[in-house]
C-alpha cells in the first residue's frame, strides 16, 4: 500500500466503495431516499412579505403573480401586481434567486402589510426542499396559546434569521464568515445588497472560509421519506353568476374606493374648508385651442387650464403650499395633480413642474398618465405628492361643483363646463365657472381671492401665460391687524 502513494490509495478506496455499493441496489435507493429527505439538506426559505407601497397602505390584494414556483428571479424582475389603497403597483425585487413557494394565491383580499406571501431560495439551492424560516416558525408557535401554556419559555438565543437581505447576500455572508451588522447597507429602507457585501470583502481583502465537513445522514425507513411538496395551485376567480329572476346583483367595493371614501371623510371633517367661485369668459381660451389645432398640436381645454393654474400659482406662491406634518411649507415648484376616473376609483396623477413646461408637453404627459392610470400601471411617484389639484367635470356637462381637498395639499379647483350667455351688448359669449376649495388654516380669504382673480385674468387673456411668472410682492392687507 505504501508503494501506491497517497493518490493511488485514494483511487483504490473509491473503487472498493463503488463495488460495495453495487452489491446492494436496495441499499443504494435507501441512501438516495435518506439524502433527499434529510432535514440537514432542507433549504430554509427567504421570506417575501406583503410590502408597504404607500404611507397609508395597511393591506393589499395580490392581483397577479408574474413569477411561478421554480422560476428564476433576477434583480429588477417584477414578482407580482398588488392592489393598494390607491392603485395597482408592480412589485420589483433587488435580489436574485428562485421562487420556491407561493403562500398567498391571487385575488386573496385584504392581506395585511408584513404578511408572509412567498418564499425564495438562492440559485444553487433546491427550491423543492424549501421550508419555513425559523423566525417564522417561532412567530407561529408564539401565536398559539395552547403551545405557550404547555411548554415553558425557552431561553433566548441570538437571532439567526435572514434579516433585511436576500439569499445571494446570505450565501456571501456565510461564505466569508460575516454578519449583516458588519456591512453597511445602501439599499432603500436599509436593505443590504449584494454589492455592499462584495465591496466590504474587497476593501478588507477577505478570503472565503473553509467549508465544514458534513456528517453522512442517518438512514431512516423508506416510509419516513418526506413527500415532495405539491406546487401551489392558483384557483381561478369565481365567475359572476346572476340567478334567473334576480332583480339585482351585489357589487364589490374595491379597497381603493373604500380608502377614497375614508380619506374624503377625514378631509371634510378634519379640514376647515372654505370656498370661492370665479366666473370668466372662455372665448379667447377656445380660440387659443383652435390655433393650436391648426398648427397640429393636440391640446385640450383642460391642458390650457392646467397651464393657467400653474402660472397663477407661481404668481401667488402663498397658494402653492402643503402640510408637512404640523408644519406648513411653501413648495418650490408647481406639481399639479389631475383627477382621473378609473374603474377602480379616482386617482390623481401628477404633472410635475407644470409651470416650467409648455402646453404641448403638458398635453402629452396628461394623455400618458391618464392612459396608464386607467390601466393601473402608474408608479408610486407618479400619483403621490403634488401641490395643487384640478378636478374637471365640465366635459360631462356639469355646470358647477365643489371638490374636497386632497391632503396634505391646501387647495383644489373644481372646473365646470362652459355655456353661452349674453353680454351687456346682447352678444353671445362663452362663460365658464370654477370653484376653489382651500384650507382656511393654511390659506386666508385674501390669498384665495387674489389667486382666483389672477387665474381669471389668465383664462380671459390666455396668451399672457407666455409671459412667464413672477413672485407676488403685494403686502397682505391684514398685516396691520396682526
PDB file of C-alpha atoms in Angstrom, residues 166-462:
ATOM      1  CA  UNK A 166     -31.814  38.144   0.074  1.00  0.00           C
ATOM      2  CA  UNK A 167     -30.422  34.626  -0.394  1.00  0.00           C
ATOM      3  CA  UNK A 168     -27.451  35.721  -2.520  1.00  0.00           C
ATOM      4  CA  UNK A 169     -26.386  38.104   0.246  1.00  0.00           C
ATOM      5  CA  UNK A 170     -26.892  35.385   2.837  1.00  0.00           C
ATOM      6  CA  UNK A 171     -24.634  32.984   0.910  1.00  0.00           C
ATOM      7  CA  UNK A 172     -21.860  35.590   0.699  1.00  0.00           C
ATOM      8  CA  UNK A 173     -22.101  36.338   4.415  1.00  0.00           C
ATOM      9  CA  UNK A 174     -21.901  32.639   5.289  1.00  0.00           C
ATOM     10  CA  UNK A 175     -19.094  32.015   2.796  1.00  0.00           C
ATOM     11  CA  UNK A 176     -16.888  34.737   4.302  1.00  0.00           C
ATOM     12  CA  UNK A 177     -17.998  34.314   7.912  1.00  0.00           C
ATOM     13  CA  UNK A 178     -19.611  37.747   8.128  1.00  0.00           C
ATOM     14  CA  UNK A 179     -22.710  39.067   9.842  1.00  0.00           C
ATOM     15  CA  UNK A 180     -25.130  41.628   8.446  1.00  0.00           C
ATOM     16  CA  UNK A 181     -24.204  44.094  11.205  1.00  0.00           C
ATOM     17  CA  UNK A 182     -20.619  44.247   9.911  1.00  0.00           C
ATOM     18  CA  UNK A 183     -21.661  45.551   6.467  1.00  0.00           C
ATOM     19  CA  UNK A 184     -23.163  48.985   5.826  1.00  0.00           C
ATOM     20  CA  UNK A 185     -26.374  48.684   3.724  1.00  0.00           C
ATOM     21  CA  UNK A 186     -27.000  51.080   0.839  1.00  0.00           C
ATOM     22  CA  UNK A 187     -30.334  49.816  -0.485  1.00  0.00           C
ATOM     23  CA  UNK A 188     -33.682  51.549   0.009  1.00  0.00           C
ATOM     24  CA  UNK A 189     -35.163  51.278   3.517  1.00  0.00           C
ATOM     25  CA  UNK A 190     -31.890  49.836   4.835  1.00  0.00           C
ATOM     26  CA  UNK A 191     -31.837  46.783   2.532  1.00  0.00           C
ATOM     27  CA  UNK A 192     -28.445  45.047   2.421  1.00  0.00           C
ATOM     28  CA  UNK A 193     -27.452  44.492  -1.217  1.00  0.00           C
ATOM     29  CA  UNK A 194     -25.062  42.001  -2.746  1.00  0.00           C
ATOM     30  CA  UNK A 195     -22.838  44.852  -3.909  1.00  0.00           C
ATOM     31  CA  UNK A 196     -22.497  46.070  -0.317  1.00  0.00           C
ATOM     32  CA  UNK A 197     -21.070  42.717   0.778  1.00  0.00           C
ATOM     33  CA  UNK A 198     -18.759  42.480  -2.253  1.00  0.00           C
ATOM     34  CA  UNK A 199     -17.423  45.986  -1.557  1.00  0.00           C
ATOM     35  CA  UNK A 200     -16.854  45.069   2.112  1.00  0.00           C
ATOM     36  CA  UNK A 201     -14.957  41.913   1.071  1.00  0.00           C
ATOM     37  CA  UNK A 202     -12.841  43.806  -1.466  1.00  0.00           C
ATOM     38  CA  UNK A 203     -11.972  46.630   0.916  1.00  0.00           C
ATOM     39  CA  UNK A 204     -10.757  44.233   3.603  1.00  0.00           C
ATOM     40  CA  UNK A 205      -9.271  41.647   1.190  1.00  0.00           C
ATOM     41  CA  UNK A 206     -11.217  38.835   2.871  1.00  0.00           C
ATOM     42  CA  UNK A 207     -10.871  35.187   1.904  1.00  0.00           C
ATOM     43  CA  UNK A 208     -13.673  32.606   1.991  1.00  0.00           C
ATOM     44  CA  UNK A 209     -13.581  30.362   4.995  1.00  0.00           C
ATOM     45  CA  UNK A 210     -13.072  26.593   4.677  1.00  0.00           C
ATOM     46  CA  UNK A 211     -16.223  24.502   4.384  1.00  0.00           C
ATOM     47  CA  UNK A 212     -17.093  22.408   7.413  1.00  0.00           C
ATOM     48  CA  UNK A 213     -17.417  18.657   6.732  1.00  0.00           C
ATOM     49  CA  UNK A 214     -20.980  17.360   6.833  1.00  0.00           C
ATOM     50  CA  UNK A 215     -21.596  14.012   8.512  1.00  0.00           C
ATOM     51  CA  UNK A 216     -23.463  11.400   6.400  1.00  0.00           C
ATOM     52  CA  UNK A 217     -27.187  11.390   7.049  1.00  0.00           C
ATOM     53  CA  UNK A 218     -28.808   8.696   9.096  1.00  0.00           C
ATOM     54  CA  UNK A 219     -30.743   6.053   7.138  1.00  0.00           C
ATOM     55  CA  UNK A 220     -34.443   6.165   8.030  1.00  0.00           C
ATOM     56  CA  UNK A 221     -37.035   3.691   6.887  1.00  0.00           C
ATOM     57  CA  UNK A 222     -38.392   4.234   3.371  1.00  0.00           C
ATOM     58  CA  UNK A 223     -41.736   5.268   4.853  1.00  0.00           C
ATOM     59  CA  UNK A 224     -40.055   8.178   6.612  1.00  0.00           C
ATOM     60  CA  UNK A 225     -39.079   9.850   3.364  1.00  0.00           C
ATOM     61  CA  UNK A 226     -40.877  13.179   3.204  1.00  0.00           C
ATOM     62  CA  UNK A 227     -43.117  13.576   0.150  1.00  0.00           C
ATOM     63  CA  UNK A 228     -42.218  16.311  -2.275  1.00  0.00           C
ATOM     64  CA  UNK A 229     -44.359  19.370  -1.635  1.00  0.00           C
ATOM     65  CA  UNK A 230     -47.016  19.904  -4.264  1.00  0.00           C
ATOM     66  CA  UNK A 231     -46.843  23.228  -6.073  1.00  0.00           C
ATOM     67  CA  UNK A 232     -49.411  25.797  -5.073  1.00  0.00           C
ATOM     68  CA  UNK A 233     -52.366  25.865  -7.446  1.00  0.00           C
ATOM     69  CA  UNK A 234     -53.857  29.290  -8.054  1.00  0.00           C
ATOM     70  CA  UNK A 235     -57.645  28.980  -8.146  1.00  0.00           C
ATOM     71  CA  UNK A 236     -59.351  30.923 -10.915  1.00  0.00           C
ATOM     72  CA  UNK A 237     -61.550  33.808  -9.796  1.00  0.00           C
ATOM     73  CA  UNK A 238     -65.170  32.750  -9.380  1.00  0.00           C
ATOM     74  CA  UNK A 239     -67.373  33.947 -12.257  1.00  0.00           C
ATOM     75  CA  UNK A 240     -70.119  36.455 -11.556  1.00  0.00           C
ATOM     76  CA  UNK A 241     -73.370  34.488 -11.703  1.00  0.00           C
ATOM     77  CA  UNK A 242     -76.753  36.203 -11.582  1.00  0.00           C
ATOM     78  CA  UNK A 243     -79.541  33.799 -10.754  1.00  0.00           C
ATOM     79  CA  UNK A 244     -82.543  33.733 -13.028  1.00  0.00           C
ATOM     80  CA  UNK A 245     -85.232  36.081 -11.823  1.00  0.00           C
ATOM     81  CA  UNK A 246     -82.829  38.021  -9.616  1.00  0.00           C
ATOM     82  CA  UNK A 247     -83.543  41.753  -9.696  1.00  0.00           C
ATOM     83  CA  UNK A 248     -80.061  42.956  -8.781  1.00  0.00           C
ATOM     84  CA  UNK A 249     -76.511  41.774  -8.181  1.00  0.00           C
ATOM     85  CA  UNK A 250     -74.198  42.758  -5.335  1.00  0.00           C
ATOM     86  CA  UNK A 251     -71.231  44.840  -6.453  1.00  0.00           C
ATOM     87  CA  UNK A 252     -67.819  44.524  -4.857  1.00  0.00           C
ATOM     88  CA  UNK A 253     -66.430  47.700  -3.325  1.00  0.00           C
ATOM     89  CA  UNK A 254     -62.696  47.754  -4.004  1.00  0.00           C
ATOM     90  CA  UNK A 255     -60.190  48.633  -1.311  1.00  0.00           C
ATOM     91  CA  UNK A 256     -59.296  51.686  -3.384  1.00  0.00           C
ATOM     92  CA  UNK A 257     -62.867  53.017  -3.227  1.00  0.00           C
ATOM     93  CA  UNK A 258     -63.074  52.311   0.490  1.00  0.00           C
ATOM     94  CA  UNK A 259     -59.835  54.208   1.048  1.00  0.00           C
ATOM     95  CA  UNK A 260     -61.030  57.127  -1.078  1.00  0.00           C
ATOM     96  CA  UNK A 261     -64.209  57.358   0.993  1.00  0.00           C
ATOM     97  CA  UNK A 262     -62.204  57.182   4.220  1.00  0.00           C
ATOM     98  CA  UNK A 263     -59.762  59.900   3.125  1.00  0.00           C
ATOM     99  CA  UNK A 264     -62.548  62.201   1.902  1.00  0.00           C
ATOM    100  CA  UNK A 265     -64.399  61.800   5.189  1.00  0.00           C
ATOM    101  CA  UNK A 266     -61.242  62.625   7.141  1.00  0.00           C
ATOM    102  CA  UNK A 267     -60.562  65.636   4.906  1.00  0.00           C
ATOM    103  CA  UNK A 268     -64.088  67.010   5.040  1.00  0.00           C
ATOM    104  CA  UNK A 269     -64.415  66.632   8.807  1.00  0.00           C
ATOM    105  CA  UNK A 270     -60.823  67.499   9.747  1.00  0.00           C
ATOM    106  CA  UNK A 271     -60.036  70.418   7.419  1.00  0.00           C
ATOM    107  CA  UNK A 272     -61.741  73.823   7.599  1.00  0.00           C
ATOM    108  CA  UNK A 273     -62.967  74.001   4.012  1.00  0.00           C
ATOM    109  CA  UNK A 274     -63.603  77.448   2.563  1.00  0.00           C
ATOM    110  CA  UNK A 275     -64.805  78.136  -0.959  1.00  0.00           C
ATOM    111  CA  UNK A 276     -64.511  80.772  -3.661  1.00  0.00           C
ATOM    112  CA  UNK A 277     -66.074  80.736  -7.135  1.00  0.00           C
ATOM    113  CA  UNK A 278     -64.965  82.565 -10.247  1.00  0.00           C
ATOM    114  CA  UNK A 279     -66.874  83.088 -13.490  1.00  0.00           C
ATOM    115  CA  UNK A 280     -64.950  84.182 -16.541  1.00  0.00           C
ATOM    116  CA  UNK A 281     -65.147  84.452 -20.298  1.00  0.00           C
ATOM    117  CA  UNK A 282     -63.669  81.453 -22.112  1.00  0.00           C
ATOM    118  CA  UNK A 283     -63.885  82.750 -25.697  1.00  0.00           C
ATOM    119  CA  UNK A 284     -60.168  83.522 -26.027  1.00  0.00           C
ATOM    120  CA  UNK A 285     -59.300  80.212 -24.386  1.00  0.00           C
ATOM    121  CA  UNK A 286     -61.332  78.395 -27.046  1.00  0.00           C
ATOM    122  CA  UNK A 287     -59.721  80.493 -29.786  1.00  0.00           C
ATOM    123  CA  UNK A 288     -56.230  79.661 -28.490  1.00  0.00           C
ATOM    124  CA  UNK A 289     -57.045  75.956 -28.581  1.00  0.00           C
ATOM    125  CA  UNK A 290     -58.199  76.328 -32.214  1.00  0.00           C
ATOM    126  CA  UNK A 291     -54.876  77.950 -33.048  1.00  0.00           C
ATOM    127  CA  UNK A 292     -53.019  75.006 -31.517  1.00  0.00           C
ATOM    128  CA  UNK A 293     -55.212  72.651 -33.554  1.00  0.00           C
ATOM    129  CA  UNK A 294     -54.381  74.463 -36.784  1.00  0.00           C
ATOM    130  CA  UNK A 295     -50.682  74.031 -36.018  1.00  0.00           C
ATOM    131  CA  UNK A 296     -51.184  70.311 -35.482  1.00  0.00           C
ATOM    132  CA  UNK A 297     -50.918  70.364 -31.691  1.00  0.00           C
ATOM    133  CA  UNK A 298     -53.361  68.063 -29.883  1.00  0.00           C
ATOM    134  CA  UNK A 299     -54.187  70.332 -26.938  1.00  0.00           C
ATOM    135  CA  UNK A 300     -57.407  70.294 -24.914  1.00  0.00           C
ATOM    136  CA  UNK A 301     -59.102  72.998 -22.896  1.00  0.00           C
ATOM    137  CA  UNK A 302     -58.140  71.082 -19.764  1.00  0.00           C
ATOM    138  CA  UNK A 303     -54.449  71.233 -20.751  1.00  0.00           C
ATOM    139  CA  UNK A 304     -54.697  75.011 -21.100  1.00  0.00           C
ATOM    140  CA  UNK A 305     -56.414  75.230 -17.695  1.00  0.00           C
ATOM    141  CA  UNK A 306     -53.593  73.194 -16.108  1.00  0.00           C
ATOM    142  CA  UNK A 307     -51.027  75.597 -17.516  1.00  0.00           C
ATOM    143  CA  UNK A 308     -53.086  78.619 -16.430  1.00  0.00           C
ATOM    144  CA  UNK A 309     -53.391  77.278 -12.871  1.00  0.00           C
ATOM    145  CA  UNK A 310     -49.638  76.550 -12.755  1.00  0.00           C
ATOM    146  CA  UNK A 311     -48.800  80.097 -13.815  1.00  0.00           C
ATOM    147  CA  UNK A 312     -51.345  81.536 -11.345  1.00  0.00           C
ATOM    148  CA  UNK A 313     -49.713  79.539  -8.547  1.00  0.00           C
ATOM    149  CA  UNK A 314     -46.296  80.962  -9.390  1.00  0.00           C
ATOM    150  CA  UNK A 315     -47.760  84.456  -9.308  1.00  0.00           C
ATOM    151  CA  UNK A 316     -49.471  83.664  -5.975  1.00  0.00           C
ATOM    152  CA  UNK A 317     -46.986  81.301  -4.305  1.00  0.00           C
ATOM    153  CA  UNK A 318     -48.828  81.575  -0.966  1.00  0.00           C
ATOM    154  CA  UNK A 319     -51.468  79.293  -2.522  1.00  0.00           C
ATOM    155  CA  UNK A 320     -48.893  76.686  -3.548  1.00  0.00           C
ATOM    156  CA  UNK A 321     -48.394  75.257  -0.049  1.00  0.00           C
ATOM    157  CA  UNK A 322     -48.634  71.826   1.555  1.00  0.00           C
ATOM    158  CA  UNK A 323     -48.618  70.430   5.073  1.00  0.00           C
ATOM    159  CA  UNK A 324     -45.547  68.555   6.267  1.00  0.00           C
ATOM    160  CA  UNK A 325     -46.959  67.098   9.449  1.00  0.00           C
ATOM    161  CA  UNK A 326     -47.932  70.104  11.546  1.00  0.00           C
ATOM    162  CA  UNK A 327     -45.600  72.407   9.607  1.00  0.00           C
ATOM    163  CA  UNK A 328     -46.948  74.389   6.647  1.00  0.00           C
ATOM    164  CA  UNK A 329     -44.388  74.663   3.839  1.00  0.00           C
ATOM    165  CA  UNK A 330     -44.367  76.605   0.576  1.00  0.00           C
ATOM    166  CA  UNK A 331     -43.454  74.318  -2.319  1.00  0.00           C
ATOM    167  CA  UNK A 332     -40.513  75.332  -4.507  1.00  0.00           C
ATOM    168  CA  UNK A 333     -42.171  74.085  -7.701  1.00  0.00           C
ATOM    169  CA  UNK A 334     -45.691  73.625  -9.031  1.00  0.00           C
ATOM    170  CA  UNK A 335     -46.777  69.974  -9.239  1.00  0.00           C
ATOM    171  CA  UNK A 336     -50.381  69.828 -10.440  1.00  0.00           C
ATOM    172  CA  UNK A 337     -52.422  66.717  -9.614  1.00  0.00           C
ATOM    173  CA  UNK A 338     -55.104  65.964 -12.216  1.00  0.00           C
ATOM    174  CA  UNK A 339     -58.116  63.891 -11.144  1.00  0.00           C
ATOM    175  CA  UNK A 340     -58.660  60.870 -13.414  1.00  0.00           C
ATOM    176  CA  UNK A 341     -61.599  58.469 -13.106  1.00  0.00           C
ATOM    177  CA  UNK A 342     -60.738  54.753 -13.367  1.00  0.00           C
ATOM    178  CA  UNK A 343     -62.909  51.642 -12.983  1.00  0.00           C
ATOM    179  CA  UNK A 344     -61.381  51.093  -9.528  1.00  0.00           C
ATOM    180  CA  UNK A 345     -61.886  54.678  -8.357  1.00  0.00           C
ATOM    181  CA  UNK A 346     -60.473  58.178  -8.610  1.00  0.00           C
ATOM    182  CA  UNK A 347     -56.712  58.726  -8.814  1.00  0.00           C
ATOM    183  CA  UNK A 348     -54.669  61.904  -9.218  1.00  0.00           C
ATOM    184  CA  UNK A 349     -51.539  61.532 -11.391  1.00  0.00           C
ATOM    185  CA  UNK A 350     -49.149  64.476 -11.179  1.00  0.00           C
ATOM    186  CA  UNK A 351     -47.845  66.819 -13.856  1.00  0.00           C
ATOM    187  CA  UNK A 352     -44.607  67.826 -12.179  1.00  0.00           C
ATOM    188  CA  UNK A 353     -43.119  71.258 -12.865  1.00  0.00           C
ATOM    189  CA  UNK A 354     -46.203  72.310 -14.821  1.00  0.00           C
ATOM    190  CA  UNK A 355     -45.123  75.949 -14.606  1.00  0.00           C
ATOM    191  CA  UNK A 356     -41.839  75.241 -16.402  1.00  0.00           C
ATOM    192  CA  UNK A 357     -43.083  73.212 -19.404  1.00  0.00           C
ATOM    193  CA  UNK A 358     -45.131  74.126 -22.449  1.00  0.00           C
ATOM    194  CA  UNK A 359     -48.779  73.351 -23.111  1.00  0.00           C
ATOM    195  CA  UNK A 360     -47.948  70.649 -25.660  1.00  0.00           C
ATOM    196  CA  UNK A 361     -45.715  68.871 -23.142  1.00  0.00           C
ATOM    197  CA  UNK A 362     -48.488  69.125 -20.540  1.00  0.00           C
ATOM    198  CA  UNK A 363     -50.956  67.601 -23.021  1.00  0.00           C
ATOM    199  CA  UNK A 364     -48.558  64.746 -23.799  1.00  0.00           C
ATOM    200  CA  UNK A 365     -47.932  63.990 -20.118  1.00  0.00           C
ATOM    201  CA  UNK A 366     -51.617  64.108 -19.224  1.00  0.00           C
ATOM    202  CA  UNK A 367     -52.519  61.656 -22.006  1.00  0.00           C
ATOM    203  CA  UNK A 368     -49.754  59.291 -20.925  1.00  0.00           C
ATOM    204  CA  UNK A 369     -50.571  59.487 -17.210  1.00  0.00           C
ATOM    205  CA  UNK A 370     -54.325  59.193 -17.710  1.00  0.00           C
ATOM    206  CA  UNK A 371     -53.937  56.209 -20.037  1.00  0.00           C
ATOM    207  CA  UNK A 372     -51.673  54.332 -17.646  1.00  0.00           C
ATOM    208  CA  UNK A 373     -53.867  55.290 -14.691  1.00  0.00           C
ATOM    209  CA  UNK A 374     -56.856  53.566 -16.306  1.00  0.00           C
ATOM    210  CA  UNK A 375     -54.654  50.505 -16.895  1.00  0.00           C
ATOM    211  CA  UNK A 376     -53.380  50.551 -13.279  1.00  0.00           C
ATOM    212  CA  UNK A 377     -49.798  50.997 -14.458  1.00  0.00           C
ATOM    213  CA  UNK A 378     -48.791  54.174 -12.622  1.00  0.00           C
ATOM    214  CA  UNK A 379     -45.663  54.217 -10.481  1.00  0.00           C
ATOM    215  CA  UNK A 380     -45.845  55.390  -6.894  1.00  0.00           C
ATOM    216  CA  UNK A 381     -44.088  58.699  -7.518  1.00  0.00           C
ATOM    217  CA  UNK A 382     -46.494  59.466 -10.370  1.00  0.00           C
ATOM    218  CA  UNK A 383     -49.544  59.842  -8.128  1.00  0.00           C
ATOM    219  CA  UNK A 384     -48.121  60.531  -4.659  1.00  0.00           C
ATOM    220  CA  UNK A 385     -47.251  64.119  -3.851  1.00  0.00           C
ATOM    221  CA  UNK A 386     -48.413  67.168  -5.770  1.00  0.00           C
ATOM    222  CA  UNK A 387     -49.009  70.691  -4.502  1.00  0.00           C
ATOM    223  CA  UNK A 388     -52.423  71.508  -6.008  1.00  0.00           C
ATOM    224  CA  UNK A 389     -55.251  69.501  -7.597  1.00  0.00           C
ATOM    225  CA  UNK A 390     -57.583  70.152 -10.546  1.00  0.00           C
ATOM    226  CA  UNK A 391     -60.830  68.234 -10.983  1.00  0.00           C
ATOM    227  CA  UNK A 392     -62.620  68.946 -14.272  1.00  0.00           C
ATOM    228  CA  UNK A 393     -66.147  67.664 -14.860  1.00  0.00           C
ATOM    229  CA  UNK A 394     -67.024  70.243 -17.490  1.00  0.00           C
ATOM    230  CA  UNK A 395     -66.789  67.713 -20.319  1.00  0.00           C
ATOM    231  CA  UNK A 396     -69.653  65.784 -18.674  1.00  0.00           C
ATOM    232  CA  UNK A 397     -71.981  68.767 -18.769  1.00  0.00           C
ATOM    233  CA  UNK A 398     -71.527  69.665 -15.096  1.00  0.00           C
ATOM    234  CA  UNK A 399     -72.073  73.402 -14.779  1.00  0.00           C
ATOM    235  CA  UNK A 400     -70.625  73.904 -11.306  1.00  0.00           C
ATOM    236  CA  UNK A 401     -69.497  71.788  -8.340  1.00  0.00           C
ATOM    237  CA  UNK A 402     -67.161  71.874  -5.348  1.00  0.00           C
ATOM    238  CA  UNK A 403     -64.424  69.370  -4.542  1.00  0.00           C
ATOM    239  CA  UNK A 404     -62.893  68.081  -1.309  1.00  0.00           C
ATOM    240  CA  UNK A 405     -59.272  68.970  -0.541  1.00  0.00           C
ATOM    241  CA  UNK A 406     -56.700  66.230  -1.057  1.00  0.00           C
ATOM    242  CA  UNK A 407     -54.370  66.482   1.984  1.00  0.00           C
ATOM    243  CA  UNK A 408     -51.582  67.348   2.575  1.00  0.00           C
ATOM    244  CA  UNK A 409     -52.405  69.834  -0.179  1.00  0.00           C
ATOM    245  CA  UNK A 410     -54.266  73.003   0.726  1.00  0.00           C
ATOM    246  CA  UNK A 411     -56.315  73.657  -2.405  1.00  0.00           C
ATOM    247  CA  UNK A 412     -58.315  72.014  -5.176  1.00  0.00           C
ATOM    248  CA  UNK A 413     -60.017  73.666  -8.166  1.00  0.00           C
ATOM    249  CA  UNK A 414     -63.320  72.210  -9.400  1.00  0.00           C
ATOM    250  CA  UNK A 415     -63.799  73.201 -13.055  1.00  0.00           C
ATOM    251  CA  UNK A 416     -67.290  73.231 -14.516  1.00  0.00           C
ATOM    252  CA  UNK A 417     -68.461  73.314 -18.117  1.00  0.00           C
ATOM    253  CA  UNK A 418     -68.769  76.254 -20.460  1.00  0.00           C
ATOM    254  CA  UNK A 419     -72.067  77.779 -21.545  1.00  0.00           C
ATOM    255  CA  UNK A 420     -73.320  80.564 -23.798  1.00  0.00           C
ATOM    256  CA  UNK A 421     -74.648  83.690 -22.141  1.00  0.00           C
ATOM    257  CA  UNK A 422     -75.494  87.190 -23.419  1.00  0.00           C
ATOM    258  CA  UNK A 423     -73.165  90.003 -22.535  1.00  0.00           C
ATOM    259  CA  UNK A 424     -74.158  93.615 -21.862  1.00  0.00           C
ATOM    260  CA  UNK A 425     -74.428  94.349 -25.590  1.00  0.00           C
ATOM    261  CA  UNK A 426     -76.615  91.314 -26.204  1.00  0.00           C
ATOM    262  CA  UNK A 427     -73.866  89.307 -27.930  1.00  0.00           C
ATOM    263  CA  UNK A 428     -73.438  85.611 -27.042  1.00  0.00           C
ATOM    264  CA  UNK A 429     -70.237  84.848 -25.148  1.00  0.00           C
ATOM    265  CA  UNK A 430     -68.834  81.651 -23.621  1.00  0.00           C
ATOM    266  CA  UNK A 431     -68.602  81.600 -19.842  1.00  0.00           C
ATOM    267  CA  UNK A 432     -67.139  79.001 -17.512  1.00  0.00           C
ATOM    268  CA  UNK A 433     -67.227  78.534 -13.736  1.00  0.00           C
ATOM    269  CA  UNK A 434     -64.566  77.193 -11.376  1.00  0.00           C
ATOM    270  CA  UNK A 435     -64.797  76.758  -7.605  1.00  0.00           C
ATOM    271  CA  UNK A 436     -61.734  76.803  -5.342  1.00  0.00           C
ATOM    272  CA  UNK A 437     -61.802  74.771  -2.122  1.00  0.00           C
ATOM    273  CA  UNK A 438     -58.996  75.826   0.218  1.00  0.00           C
ATOM    274  CA  UNK A 439     -57.767  75.005   3.712  1.00  0.00           C
ATOM    275  CA  UNK A 440     -58.646  78.014   5.845  1.00  0.00           C
ATOM    276  CA  UNK A 441     -55.934  77.086   8.363  1.00  0.00           C
ATOM    277  CA  UNK A 442     -53.268  77.438   5.664  1.00  0.00           C
ATOM    278  CA  UNK A 443     -54.740  79.970   3.220  1.00  0.00           C
ATOM    279  CA  UNK A 444     -56.697  83.059   4.233  1.00  0.00           C
ATOM    280  CA  UNK A 445     -59.558  84.513   2.237  1.00  0.00           C
ATOM    281  CA  UNK A 446     -57.492  87.341   0.732  1.00  0.00           C
ATOM    282  CA  UNK A 447     -54.867  84.927  -0.657  1.00  0.00           C
ATOM    283  CA  UNK A 448     -57.601  82.739  -2.126  1.00  0.00           C
ATOM    284  CA  UNK A 449     -59.331  85.752  -3.696  1.00  0.00           C
ATOM    285  CA  UNK A 450     -56.025  87.007  -5.121  1.00  0.00           C
ATOM    286  CA  UNK A 451     -55.344  83.608  -6.653  1.00  0.00           C
ATOM    287  CA  UNK A 452     -58.822  83.413  -8.220  1.00  0.00           C
ATOM    288  CA  UNK A 453     -58.512  86.924  -9.620  1.00  0.00           C
ATOM    289  CA  UNK A 454     -55.104  86.108 -11.110  1.00  0.00           C
ATOM    290  CA  UNK A 455     -56.438  82.874 -12.605  1.00  0.00           C
ATOM    291  CA  UNK A 456     -59.419  84.707 -14.106  1.00  0.00           C
ATOM    292  CA  UNK A 457     -57.141  87.220 -15.810  1.00  0.00           C
ATOM    293  CA  UNK A 458     -55.039  84.424 -17.295  1.00  0.00           C
ATOM    294  CA  UNK A 459     -58.077  82.452 -18.524  1.00  0.00           C
ATOM    295  CA  UNK A 460     -59.590  85.533 -20.148  1.00  0.00           C
ATOM    296  CA  UNK A 461     -56.223  86.511 -21.699  1.00  0.00           C
ATOM    297  CA  UNK A 462     -54.550  83.075 -22.053  1.00  0.00           C
TER     298      UNK A 462
END
